[in-house]
């Protein structure tokens, strides 16, 4: 019988191979994929990392290197830049 803290499905269950058998280990789930603030499509180039993992990765791997990178998709970024120029 698992301990009470493991009965919840908030932790994902991973079977790891040990020498004589397979052992059940519990790991934290990955966060949801980042979405565009404007059109809600999934963002490309933004990794699914927990805050502690993101803290240890370089800044260049966390988001695209363009204006509004990590917040807006490329289509919405183009539209926003065009509208700001036209104003």
Short mmCIF file of C-alpha atoms in Angstrom, two decimals:
data_model
loop_
_atom_site.label_atom_id
_atom_site.label_comp_id
_atom_site.label_asym_id
_atom_site.label_seq_id
_atom_site.Cartn_x
_atom_site.Cartn_y
_atom_site.Cartn_z
CA UNK A 1 0.00 0.00 0.00
CA UNK A 2 1.50 3.37 -0.98
CA UNK A 3 1.95 6.17 1.52
CA UNK A 4 -0.78 8.80 1.62
CA UNK A 5 1.26 11.43 -0.20
CA UNK A 6 1.62 9.10 -3.20
CA UNK A 7 -2.07 8.21 -3.59
CA UNK A 8 -2.83 11.48 -5.35
CA UNK A 9 -2.21 11.67 -9.09
CA UNK A 10 -0.52 15.06 -8.83
CA UNK A 11 2.79 13.19 -9.04
CA UNK A 12 3.41 11.06 -12.11
CA UNK A 13 4.39 7.44 -11.68
CA UNK A 14 7.58 6.28 -13.38
CA UNK A 15 8.80 2.69 -13.42
CA UNK A 16 12.58 2.51 -13.16
CA UNK A 17 14.63 -0.63 -13.69
CA UNK A 18 16.60 -1.78 -10.68
CA UNK A 19 18.93 -4.79 -10.67
CA UNK A 20 16.37 -7.40 -9.69
CA UNK A 21 12.99 -5.76 -10.43
CA UNK A 22 11.23 -2.61 -11.55
CA UNK A 23 10.67 0.03 -8.91
CA UNK A 24 7.93 2.63 -8.86
CA UNK A 25 9.22 6.19 -8.40
CA UNK A 26 7.21 9.41 -8.26
CA UNK A 27 8.19 12.55 -10.18
CA UNK A 28 6.63 15.98 -10.56
CA UNK A 29 4.70 16.57 -13.76
CA UNK A 30 5.82 18.95 -16.47
CA UNK A 31 3.88 22.22 -16.75
CA UNK A 32 1.54 22.88 -19.66
CA UNK A 33 2.95 24.25 -22.90
CA UNK A 34 3.15 28.05 -23.19
CA UNK A 35 0.44 29.71 -25.30
CA UNK A 36 0.25 32.98 -27.23
CA UNK A 37 -1.33 35.78 -25.19
CA UNK A 38 -3.32 36.96 -28.20
CA UNK A 39 -4.53 33.94 -30.22
CA UNK A 40 -3.90 31.13 -27.66
CA UNK A 41 -1.90 28.91 -30.05
CA UNK A 42 0.98 26.89 -28.52
CA UNK A 43 4.31 28.74 -28.67
CA UNK A 44 7.23 27.14 -30.46
CA UNK A 45 10.71 27.39 -28.98
CA UNK A 46 9.56 27.70 -25.35
CA UNK A 47 10.49 24.61 -23.31
CA UNK A 48 8.19 22.98 -20.76
CA UNK A 49 10.27 23.43 -17.62
CA UNK A 50 9.54 23.73 -13.93
CA UNK A 51 10.82 26.97 -12.34
CA UNK A 52 13.89 25.36 -10.78
CA UNK A 53 14.88 23.72 -14.08
CA UNK A 54 14.32 26.98 -15.97
CA UNK A 55 16.55 28.76 -13.48
CA UNK A 56 19.47 26.52 -14.46
CA UNK A 57 19.04 26.78 -18.25
CA UNK A 58 20.64 29.58 -20.29
CA UNK A 59 18.48 32.57 -21.21
CA UNK A 60 18.86 31.82 -24.93
CA UNK A 61 17.19 28.42 -24.52
CA UNK A 62 14.18 29.72 -22.57
CA UNK A 63 12.52 31.77 -25.31
CA UNK A 64 12.97 32.99 -28.91
CA UNK A 65 15.26 35.99 -29.44
CA UNK A 66 12.78 38.41 -31.00
CA UNK A 67 10.48 41.15 -29.72
CA UNK A 68 7.63 39.67 -27.64
CA UNK A 69 9.46 36.30 -27.68
CA UNK A 70 7.86 33.87 -25.25
CA UNK A 71 4.65 35.95 -25.06
CA UNK A 72 3.29 36.18 -28.63
CA UNK A 73 3.49 33.82 -31.60
CA UNK A 74 5.26 34.97 -34.77
CA UNK A 75 2.02 35.86 -36.59
CA UNK A 76 0.73 38.02 -33.73
CA UNK A 77 4.18 39.62 -33.34
CA UNK A 78 4.17 40.64 -37.01
CA UNK A 79 0.65 42.05 -36.69
CA UNK A 80 1.54 43.97 -33.51
CA UNK A 81 4.66 45.51 -35.10
CA UNK A 82 2.70 46.48 -38.23
CA UNK A 83 -0.09 48.09 -36.20
CA UNK A 84 2.40 50.02 -34.05
CA UNK A 85 4.11 51.38 -37.19
CA UNK A 86 0.78 52.40 -38.76
CA UNK A 87 -0.33 54.37 -35.69
#
